[in-house]
Amino acid sequence: MKLLVTGGQGMVGSAVEGKNDEIIHLSRDNCNLLNKKQTHRLFSQLKPDGVIHCAGKVGGIGGNSNFKGEYFYNNLLINTNVIEASRLAGVKRLVAYLSTCVFPDNVTYPLTIDQIHTGEPHSSNYPYAYAKRMADVQIRAYREQYGLNYTSIIPSNIYGPNDNFNLDHGHVMPMLIHKLYLAKKNNTDFTVWGSGKPLREFIYSKDIAKISKWILENYEGTDPLIISGDEEVSIKDLVDLLVQEFNFKGNVIFDSTKPDGQYKKPSDNSKIKELLPNFEYTPFEKGIKETVNWFIENYENARK
Ligand code: GFB
């Protein structure tokens, strides 16, 4: 299969691999996905059989709060262009990445796909969430009008090598790793945002990359699939694991002037478990170790 991965240099895109396939990892240097003409031209030249669409303007609670307009505009345009370019280029199968933040803030737990559009998303990331919801709408509409076998996945908090380790806009895991690295090196305090109480489900980038490729090749259903780890981990527990991994002996400070965001988002991953009952998820401690080691070894060139 000729497979095109958008966001191919990013954390998830770069982890998509396959021995018997031709995989093209697209980066922003190859194509500006905000540009409709460029996107359509490239897709019709390459004519891939399948597309895994990971590209997007993404970040953690800081990025989402500071760049609301950009997150809305960029994601809406990128998704719209990629899905339409795929259709016009005759792409048979497509899997687009959404996020568990598409769900309403006021929701019944666990998160289930019938609740995606039922209310306002959390205030910390509603522009990103609405843009992602529209990808779900576009895919559904294209299935109904054009009969295309396109679908989406809804991952919980992804982490892994090649993430964005920026100290203001990154997600919690890469930011904490980078902050700890500096605190240890400079013998300073380690500051964590918020209360440490919120709960998150983490999933390793290499696991979700494998699963999304499997979905692209095998899934015949129409519904989006939620992909998440089984365990809810508090930010405090994550901090403890990272402190242990770095063997950090300094002060850990919880900065209550910084936001907690959504308190929790446990999700219903029963469908993917049914489809892939034997998939071996990377244990959390192992994934953390690999990510920390990757960051230390690639410090100079890591995105930060
Ligand atoms: O990954 P994160 O920024 O985003 O995690 P969300 C936020 C949680 O970690 C909050 C705490 O409870 C923060 O208070 N936290 C502690 C930190 N220290 C830090 C830190 O140094 N940096 C960061 N970033 N957080 C994102 C959405 O929500 O989840 C995105 O904003 C996306 O749209 C993603 O959907 C999956 O988990 O709150």
XYZ file of C-alpha atoms and ligand atoms in Angstrom:
342
model
C 0.000 0.000 0.000
C 1.197 3.505 -0.805
C 0.586 5.406 2.372
C 0.835 9.130 2.959
C 1.279 10.336 6.532
C 0.606 14.014 7.164
C 2.521 15.467 10.089
C 5.054 12.819 9.167
C 7.904 14.378 11.147
C 5.798 14.789 14.297
C 5.486 12.555 17.330
C 2.867 10.182 15.914
C 3.487 10.561 12.186
C 7.160 9.689 12.495
C 6.222 6.527 14.405
C 4.079 5.141 11.549
C 6.082 2.331 9.956
C 5.455 -0.721 7.807
C 7.731 -3.228 6.117
C 5.746 -3.975 2.984
C 4.461 -0.507 2.298
C 5.670 2.611 0.610
C 5.261 5.196 3.330
C 5.640 8.889 2.577
C 6.144 10.983 5.709
C 4.977 14.427 4.719
C 6.402 17.455 6.509
C 5.650 21.164 6.296
C 8.724 21.512 4.069
C 7.078 19.288 1.436
C 3.687 20.930 1.526
C 1.863 23.723 3.302
C -1.433 22.023 4.162
C -3.017 25.424 4.835
C -2.673 26.065 1.139
C -5.491 24.390 -0.755
C -3.837 24.444 -4.191
C -0.536 23.058 -2.935
C -2.296 20.340 -0.981
C -4.538 19.295 -3.853
C -1.610 19.306 -6.306
C 0.601 17.169 -4.084
C -2.109 14.616 -3.305
C -3.024 14.217 -6.978
C 0.634 13.823 -7.923
C 1.317 11.211 -5.243
C -2.010 9.378 -5.551
C -1.656 7.443 -2.285
C -3.924 4.476 -1.538
C -4.274 5.531 2.065
C -3.778 8.609 4.236
C -3.084 8.793 7.957
C -3.780 12.394 8.826
C -1.832 13.445 11.917
C -0.908 17.011 10.943
C -2.330 19.827 12.999
C -1.552 22.843 15.097
C -1.437 21.231 18.526
C -0.305 21.992 22.036
C -1.134 21.578 25.669
C -3.218 23.735 27.918
C -0.839 26.726 27.448
C -0.793 26.543 23.648
C -4.555 26.113 23.505
C -5.142 29.137 25.748
C -2.662 31.472 24.051
C -3.315 30.701 20.384
C -7.074 30.204 20.241
C -7.491 31.870 16.849
C -4.553 30.090 15.259
C -5.582 26.697 16.599
C -9.084 27.133 15.205
C -8.085 28.503 11.800
C -5.130 26.211 11.132
C -6.833 23.010 12.169
C -10.068 23.749 10.370
C -8.213 24.546 7.148
C -5.702 21.710 7.354
C -8.402 19.105 7.980
C -10.712 20.463 5.297
C -7.905 20.600 2.718
C -6.501 17.156 3.505
C -9.844 15.348 3.449
C -11.008 17.081 0.241
C -7.604 16.585 -1.453
C -7.799 12.889 -0.536
C -11.226 12.581 -2.111
C -10.147 14.334 -5.310
C -6.968 12.235 -5.565
C -8.978 9.012 -5.305
C -7.618 8.029 -1.889
C -9.465 4.881 -0.859
C -8.929 4.977 2.875
C -8.192 7.719 5.375
C -7.809 7.855 9.138
C -7.834 11.318 10.735
C -6.659 12.083 14.256
C -9.165 13.844 16.504
C -8.661 14.145 20.296
C -10.589 13.430 23.480
C -10.911 17.194 23.947
C -13.678 17.120 21.271
C -16.064 15.922 23.988
C -18.226 18.372 25.920
C -17.039 19.641 29.268
C -20.333 18.692 30.829
C -20.434 15.039 29.823
C -21.324 11.616 31.172
C -18.271 9.452 31.888
C -16.816 7.452 30.338
C -16.540 9.471 27.123
C -18.471 7.715 24.354
C -18.694 8.660 20.687
C -22.425 9.424 20.827
C -21.529 12.442 22.998
C -19.043 14.160 20.649
C -21.408 16.919 19.553
C -23.702 17.171 22.553
C -22.375 20.297 24.289
C -19.718 22.988 24.603
C -16.119 21.680 24.930
C -13.956 22.709 27.910
C -13.176 26.445 27.843
C -9.395 25.806 27.793
C -9.471 24.322 24.299
C -12.847 24.904 22.610
C -11.442 26.371 19.319
C -9.238 23.320 18.764
C -12.046 21.006 19.840
C -14.605 22.549 17.475
C -12.150 22.433 14.562
C -11.589 18.726 15.256
C -15.320 18.098 15.574
C -15.719 19.468 12.058
C -13.352 16.780 10.748
C -15.798 14.230 12.157
C -18.646 16.001 10.355
C -16.683 16.190 7.083
C -15.814 12.497 7.200
C -19.384 11.495 7.939
C -20.688 13.695 5.114
C -18.132 12.283 2.655
C -19.048 8.748 3.599
C -22.708 9.507 3.008
C -22.356 11.480 -0.238
C -19.318 9.825 -1.845
C -19.322 6.413 -0.149
C -15.730 6.881 1.006
C -14.252 4.544 3.573
C -12.824 7.346 5.703
C -12.836 7.369 9.488
C -11.279 9.017 12.510
C -9.706 8.048 15.783
C -10.000 9.814 19.100
C -6.830 9.407 21.131
C -6.359 10.339 24.771
C -3.144 12.157 25.767
C -0.365 10.860 23.495
C 3.282 11.003 24.540
C 6.574 9.755 23.139
C 9.810 10.614 21.301
C 9.712 13.458 18.762
C 7.093 15.363 20.748
C 7.202 19.145 21.077
C 9.103 19.856 24.304
C 8.382 23.606 24.287
C 8.280 25.022 27.812
C 5.165 27.163 27.340
C 2.939 25.423 24.810
C 3.734 21.714 24.991
C 1.604 18.950 26.478
C 2.126 17.995 30.087
C 4.495 15.036 29.592
C 7.079 16.697 27.303
C 6.963 19.941 29.294
C 7.568 18.165 32.588
C 10.423 16.155 31.066
C 12.066 19.310 29.729
C 11.555 21.217 33.007
C 12.999 18.357 35.039
C 15.965 18.069 32.707
C 16.739 21.775 33.288
C 16.021 21.674 37.050
C 18.410 18.778 37.456
C 21.085 20.364 35.273
C 20.855 23.806 36.927
C 20.095 22.607 40.444
C 16.828 24.550 40.614
C 13.259 23.851 41.769
C 10.930 21.834 39.532
C 7.641 23.671 38.984
C 4.480 21.804 38.009
C 1.341 23.623 36.812
C -1.896 23.412 38.781
C -2.857 21.202 41.695
C -1.550 17.866 40.405
C -5.033 16.407 40.929
C -6.350 16.166 37.346
C -6.454 12.708 35.838
C -5.340 11.752 32.354
C -5.139 8.580 30.273
C -1.817 8.393 28.459
C -1.080 6.408 25.322
C 2.341 5.830 23.817
C 2.943 7.269 20.339
C 4.361 4.013 18.952
C 1.270 2.081 20.092
C -1.190 4.498 18.564
C 0.840 4.695 15.342
C 0.568 0.892 14.965
C -3.118 0.914 15.844
C -3.984 3.676 13.389
C -2.205 1.808 10.593
C -4.157 -1.320 11.479
C -7.393 0.691 11.400
C -6.523 2.144 8.014
C -5.949 -1.309 6.588
C -8.674 -3.301 8.330
C -11.488 -1.301 9.888
C -14.741 -1.494 7.984
C -16.902 0.301 10.521
C -18.179 3.835 10.238
C -17.806 5.126 13.789
C -14.779 6.993 15.130
C -12.672 4.803 17.421
C -11.523 5.945 20.848
C -7.931 4.864 21.556
C -6.724 5.321 25.103
C -4.730 3.739 27.867
C -6.700 1.839 30.490
C -5.400 3.599 33.516
C -6.208 7.085 34.750
C -3.039 8.675 36.095
C -3.022 11.827 38.207
C -0.596 14.591 37.261
C 0.937 14.108 40.731
C 1.550 10.393 39.972
C 3.121 11.342 36.665
C 5.359 13.857 38.461
C 6.459 11.155 40.932
C 7.339 8.749 38.111
C 9.346 11.391 36.261
C 11.145 12.552 39.418
C 12.118 8.934 40.002
C 13.223 8.467 36.395
C 15.471 11.546 36.583
C 16.570 10.720 40.133
C 15.751 14.351 40.942
C 16.364 15.313 44.568
C 15.340 19.004 44.502
C 12.064 20.738 45.415
C 8.850 20.009 43.536
C 6.492 23.010 43.539
C 2.842 22.955 42.434
C 2.008 26.374 40.993
C -1.668 26.979 41.771
C -1.750 30.144 39.629
C -1.614 27.862 36.565
C -4.752 26.132 35.253
C -5.755 22.536 35.908
C -7.882 22.294 32.752
C -10.494 19.561 32.554
C -10.466 17.530 35.777
C -10.687 14.154 34.064
C -11.582 12.519 30.768
C -11.881 8.733 31.173
C -12.901 7.264 27.847
C -14.638 4.154 26.581
C -12.064 2.209 24.556
C -14.070 -1.037 24.480
C -14.533 -1.006 20.685
C -10.822 -1.066 19.845
C -10.264 -3.674 22.550
C -12.857 -5.838 20.860
C -11.252 -5.301 17.443
C -7.663 -5.809 18.638
C -7.928 -8.022 21.734
C -4.293 -9.127 21.677
C -2.592 -5.787 21.110
C 0.254 -5.353 23.578
C 0.273 -1.813 24.901
C 3.629 -0.458 26.070
C 3.714 -0.347 29.880
C 3.604 3.266 31.092
C 6.951 3.117 32.933
C 8.671 1.700 29.850
C 7.177 4.383 27.576
C 8.269 7.107 29.998
C 11.802 5.696 30.182
C 12.097 5.567 26.382
C 10.762 9.118 26.027
C 13.066 10.555 28.701
C 16.080 8.776 27.189
C 15.144 9.985 23.724
C 14.914 13.583 24.962
C 18.271 13.434 26.736
C 19.989 11.855 23.732
C 18.394 14.251 21.243
C 18.402 17.378 23.375
C 20.099 19.590 20.779
C 17.731 18.750 17.941
C 14.497 18.073 19.833
C 11.606 20.448 19.077
C 11.510 22.820 21.991
O -1.272 17.998 28.247
P -2.017 19.100 28.857
O -1.421 20.446 28.716
O -3.452 19.301 28.298
O -2.182 18.642 30.394
P -4.883 18.666 28.588
C -2.658 19.508 31.257
C -2.687 18.983 32.677
O -1.370 18.827 33.196
C -3.349 20.096 33.460
C -1.125 19.817 34.188
O -4.015 19.553 34.572
C -2.140 20.931 33.877
O -2.407 21.718 35.012
N 0.268 20.277 34.118
C 1.153 20.277 35.140
C 0.900 20.770 33.028
N 2.327 20.784 34.762
C 2.203 21.088 33.454
C 3.104 21.627 32.504
O 4.253 21.944 32.773
N 2.615 21.783 31.244
C 1.354 21.440 30.880
N 0.968 21.611 29.598
N 0.468 20.949 31.780
C -5.013 18.864 26.067
C -5.739 19.807 25.168
O -5.615 19.039 27.278
O -5.126 17.521 25.746
C -5.480 19.525 23.769
O -5.396 21.113 25.517
C -5.486 18.038 23.442
O -6.441 20.180 23.021
C -4.758 17.193 24.468
O -6.786 17.569 23.352
C -4.928 15.728 24.265
O -4.830 17.180 28.776
O -5.574 19.419 29.662
